[in-house]
Amino acid sequence: MTQHAQDRIAERIPDRDPDEMFDAIIEAAHSGTVMAEHRDVVEGKYCLETWLQDGTVAFPVFAADGVIKTVLIEGMDYHTPAETITLARTVAALGSH
């Protein structure tokens, strides 16, 4: 995780330790609690909607090499060539998951 990502976590999710948040994001990515993937958030980067065990939803932005470049949160916008997207948690359909 870059220093920029650590700074954004401290700014945007002030009640979370950046190192613990990094561990929680990686754990969520490996445990299948990634609800959505957003491609080309910034050219060549992708964003995963990760649901953490404490209920926090974070949108880490990864570079092609897998390094977390920054962390976005719900309500933030990002722009693609086609549209502007507001990040929001995915609402799961009713039923068994």
mmCIF file with all atom_site columns, C-alpha atoms in Angstrom, residues 12-95:
data_model
loop_
_atom_site.group_PDB
_atom_site.id
_atom_site.type_symbol
_atom_site.label_atom_id
_atom_site.label_alt_id
_atom_site.label_comp_id
_atom_site.label_asym_id
_atom_site.label_entity_id
_atom_site.label_seq_id
_atom_site.pdbx_PDB_ins_code
_atom_site.Cartn_x
_atom_site.Cartn_y
_atom_site.Cartn_z
_atom_site.occupancy
_atom_site.B_iso_or_equiv
_atom_site.pdbx_formal_charge
_atom_site.auth_seq_id
_atom_site.auth_comp_id
_atom_site.auth_asym_id
_atom_site.auth_atom_id
_atom_site.pdbx_PDB_model_num
ATOM 1  C CA . ARG A 1 12 ? -11.480 9.332   5.135   1.00 0.00 ? 12 ARG A CA 1
ATOM 2  C CA . ILE A 1 13 ? -11.854 6.641   7.806   1.00 0.00 ? 13 ILE A CA 1
ATOM 3  C CA . PRO A 1 14 ? -10.248 8.301   10.833  1.00 0.00 ? 14 PRO A CA 1
ATOM 4  C CA . ASP A 1 15 ? -11.367 5.665   13.332  1.00 0.00 ? 15 ASP A CA 1
ATOM 5  C CA . ARG A 1 16 ? -9.373  2.929   11.534  1.00 0.00 ? 16 ARG A CA 1
ATOM 6  C CA . ASP A 1 17 ? -5.630  2.283   11.720  1.00 0.00 ? 17 ASP A CA 1
ATOM 7  C CA . PRO A 1 18 ? -4.283  2.291   8.127   1.00 0.00 ? 18 PRO A CA 1
ATOM 8  C CA . ASP A 1 19 ? -2.234  -0.894  8.632   1.00 0.00 ? 19 ASP A CA 1
ATOM 9  C CA . GLU A 1 20 ? -5.205  -2.755  10.147  1.00 0.00 ? 20 GLU A CA 1
ATOM 10 C CA . MET A 1 21 ? -7.402  -1.445  7.324   1.00 0.00 ? 21 MET A CA 1
ATOM 11 C CA . PHE A 1 22 ? -4.908  -2.763  4.772   1.00 0.00 ? 22 PHE A CA 1
ATOM 12 C CA . ASP A 1 23 ? -4.995  -6.202  6.421   1.00 0.00 ? 23 ASP A CA 1
ATOM 13 C CA . ALA A 1 24 ? -8.818  -6.139  6.481   1.00 0.00 ? 24 ALA A CA 1
ATOM 14 C CA . ILE A 1 25 ? -8.987  -5.177  2.784   1.00 0.00 ? 25 ILE A CA 1
ATOM 15 C CA . ILE A 1 26 ? -6.626  -7.984  1.788   1.00 0.00 ? 26 ILE A CA 1
ATOM 16 C CA . GLU A 1 27 ? -8.553  -10.468 3.969   1.00 0.00 ? 27 GLU A CA 1
ATOM 17 C CA . ALA A 1 28 ? -11.845 -9.380  2.360   1.00 0.00 ? 28 ALA A CA 1
ATOM 18 C CA . ALA A 1 29 ? -10.367 -9.700  -1.129  1.00 0.00 ? 29 ALA A CA 1
ATOM 19 C CA . HIS A 1 30 ? -9.183  -13.247 -0.381  1.00 0.00 ? 30 HIS A CA 1
ATOM 20 C CA . SER A 1 31 ? -12.335 -14.348 1.454   1.00 0.00 ? 31 SER A CA 1
ATOM 21 C CA . GLY A 1 32 ? -14.778 -13.496 -1.296  1.00 0.00 ? 32 GLY A CA 1
ATOM 22 C CA . THR A 1 33 ? -16.434 -10.469 0.292   1.00 0.00 ? 33 THR A CA 1
ATOM 23 C CA . VAL A 1 34 ? -15.706 -8.352  -2.755  1.00 0.00 ? 34 VAL A CA 1
ATOM 24 C CA . MET A 1 35 ? -19.109 -7.286  -3.995  1.00 0.00 ? 35 MET A CA 1
ATOM 25 C CA . ALA A 1 36 ? -18.175 -5.476  -7.203  1.00 0.00 ? 36 ALA A CA 1
ATOM 26 C CA . GLU A 1 37 ? -15.211 -4.563  -9.349  1.00 0.00 ? 37 GLU A CA 1
ATOM 27 C CA . HIS A 1 38 ? -14.942 -1.206  -11.064 1.00 0.00 ? 38 HIS A CA 1
ATOM 28 C CA . ARG A 1 39 ? -12.470 -1.042  -13.960 1.00 0.00 ? 39 ARG A CA 1
ATOM 29 C CA . ASP A 1 40 ? -10.574 2.033   -15.147 1.00 0.00 ? 40 ASP A CA 1
ATOM 30 C CA . VAL A 1 41 ? -11.340 4.163   -12.095 1.00 0.00 ? 41 VAL A CA 1
ATOM 31 C CA . VAL A 1 42 ? -8.149  5.892   -13.087 1.00 0.00 ? 42 VAL A CA 1
ATOM 32 C CA . GLU A 1 43 ? -6.510  4.766   -16.310 1.00 0.00 ? 43 GLU A CA 1
ATOM 33 C CA . GLY A 1 44 ? -5.065  1.295   -15.835 1.00 0.00 ? 44 GLY A CA 1
ATOM 34 C CA . LYS A 1 45 ? -6.352  0.930   -12.279 1.00 0.00 ? 45 LYS A CA 1
ATOM 35 C CA . TYR A 1 46 ? -9.311  -0.942  -10.835 1.00 0.00 ? 46 TYR A CA 1
ATOM 36 C CA . CYS A 1 47 ? -11.350 -0.631  -7.671  1.00 0.00 ? 47 CYS A CA 1
ATOM 37 C CA . LEU A 1 48 ? -12.881 -3.389  -5.550  1.00 0.00 ? 48 LEU A CA 1
ATOM 38 C CA . GLU A 1 49 ? -15.923 -2.844  -3.357  1.00 0.00 ? 49 GLU A CA 1
ATOM 39 C CA . THR A 1 50 ? -14.826 -4.650  -0.206  1.00 0.00 ? 50 THR A CA 1
ATOM 40 C CA . TRP A 1 51 ? -17.062 -5.368  2.766   1.00 0.00 ? 51 TRP A CA 1
ATOM 41 C CA . LEU A 1 52 ? -15.002 -5.604  5.921   1.00 0.00 ? 52 LEU A CA 1
ATOM 42 C CA . GLN A 1 53 ? -15.928 -7.696  8.964   1.00 0.00 ? 53 GLN A CA 1
ATOM 43 C CA . ASP A 1 54 ? -16.877 -4.620  11.011  1.00 0.00 ? 54 ASP A CA 1
ATOM 44 C CA . GLY A 1 55 ? -19.407 -3.496  8.379   1.00 0.00 ? 55 GLY A CA 1
ATOM 45 C CA . THR A 1 56 ? -17.189 -0.858  6.787   1.00 0.00 ? 56 THR A CA 1
ATOM 46 C CA . VAL A 1 57 ? -17.330 -0.715  3.005   1.00 0.00 ? 57 VAL A CA 1
ATOM 47 C CA . ALA A 1 58 ? -14.138 0.506   1.345   1.00 0.00 ? 58 ALA A CA 1
ATOM 48 C CA . PHE A 1 59 ? -13.159 0.888   -2.286  1.00 0.00 ? 59 PHE A CA 1
ATOM 49 C CA . PRO A 1 60 ? -9.393  0.309   -2.569  1.00 0.00 ? 60 PRO A CA 1
ATOM 50 C CA . VAL A 1 61 ? -7.925  1.318   -5.924  1.00 0.00 ? 61 VAL A CA 1
ATOM 51 C CA . PHE A 1 62 ? -5.316  -1.134  -7.198  1.00 0.00 ? 62 PHE A CA 1
ATOM 52 C CA . ALA A 1 63 ? -2.653  -0.631  -9.841  1.00 0.00 ? 63 ALA A CA 1
ATOM 53 C CA . ALA A 1 64 ? -2.065  -3.378  -12.392 1.00 0.00 ? 64 ALA A CA 1
ATOM 54 C CA . ASP A 1 65 ? 0.769   -4.728  -10.194 1.00 0.00 ? 65 ASP A CA 1
ATOM 55 C CA . GLY A 1 66 ? -1.647  -5.208  -7.250  1.00 0.00 ? 66 GLY A CA 1
ATOM 56 C CA . VAL A 1 67 ? -0.442  -2.297  -5.118  1.00 0.00 ? 67 VAL A CA 1
ATOM 57 C CA . ILE A 1 68 ? -3.204  -0.330  -3.370  1.00 0.00 ? 68 ILE A CA 1
ATOM 58 C CA . LYS A 1 69 ? -2.789  3.213   -4.692  1.00 0.00 ? 69 LYS A CA 1
ATOM 59 C CA . THR A 1 70 ? -5.603  4.907   -2.762  1.00 0.00 ? 70 THR A CA 1
ATOM 60 C CA . VAL A 1 71 ? -8.778  4.095   -0.873  1.00 0.00 ? 71 VAL A CA 1
ATOM 61 C CA . LEU A 1 72 ? -12.138 5.617   -1.791  1.00 0.00 ? 72 LEU A CA 1
ATOM 62 C CA . ILE A 1 73 ? -15.306 5.535   0.305   1.00 0.00 ? 73 ILE A CA 1
ATOM 63 C CA . GLU A 1 74 ? -19.046 5.450   -0.328  1.00 0.00 ? 74 GLU A CA 1
ATOM 64 C CA . GLY A 1 75 ? -20.437 8.574   -1.918  1.00 0.00 ? 75 GLY A CA 1
ATOM 65 C CA . MET A 1 76 ? -17.242 9.510   -3.749  1.00 0.00 ? 76 MET A CA 1
ATOM 66 C CA . ASP A 1 77 ? -17.376 9.946   -7.520  1.00 0.00 ? 77 ASP A CA 1
ATOM 67 C CA . TYR A 1 78 ? -14.967 8.766   -10.150 1.00 0.00 ? 78 TYR A CA 1
ATOM 68 C CA . HIS A 1 79 ? -15.036 9.586   -13.824 1.00 0.00 ? 79 HIS A CA 1
ATOM 69 C CA . THR A 1 80 ? -14.660 7.231   -16.752 1.00 0.00 ? 80 THR A CA 1
ATOM 70 C CA . PRO A 1 81 ? -14.645 8.268   -20.392 1.00 0.00 ? 81 PRO A CA 1
ATOM 71 C CA . ALA A 1 82 ? -18.289 7.156   -20.621 1.00 0.00 ? 82 ALA A CA 1
ATOM 72 C CA . GLU A 1 83 ? -19.763 8.382   -17.334 1.00 0.00 ? 83 GLU A CA 1
ATOM 73 C CA . THR A 1 84 ? -19.390 9.560   -13.755 1.00 0.00 ? 84 THR A CA 1
ATOM 74 C CA . ILE A 1 85 ? -19.992 6.842   -11.178 1.00 0.00 ? 85 ILE A CA 1
ATOM 75 C CA . THR A 1 86 ? -20.870 7.427   -7.528  1.00 0.00 ? 86 THR A CA 1
ATOM 76 C CA . LEU A 1 87 ? -19.532 4.650   -5.329  1.00 0.00 ? 87 LEU A CA 1
ATOM 77 C CA . ALA A 1 88 ? -22.241 2.950   -3.281  1.00 0.00 ? 88 ALA A CA 1
ATOM 78 C CA . ARG A 1 89 ? -22.481 -0.402  -1.577  1.00 0.00 ? 89 ARG A CA 1
ATOM 79 C CA . THR A 1 90 ? -24.071 -3.142  -3.634  1.00 0.00 ? 90 THR A CA 1
ATOM 80 C CA . VAL A 1 91 ? -27.485 -4.181  -2.424  1.00 0.00 ? 91 VAL A CA 1
ATOM 81 C CA . ALA A 1 92 ? -27.736 -7.960  -2.475  1.00 0.00 ? 92 ALA A CA 1
ATOM 82 C CA . ALA A 1 93 ? -30.942 -9.503  -3.727  1.00 0.00 ? 93 ALA A CA 1
ATOM 83 C CA . LEU A 1 94 ? -33.171 -11.252 -1.215  1.00 0.00 ? 94 LEU A CA 1
ATOM 84 C CA . GLY A 1 95 ? -32.482 -14.933 -0.756  1.00 0.00 ? 95 GLY A CA 1
#
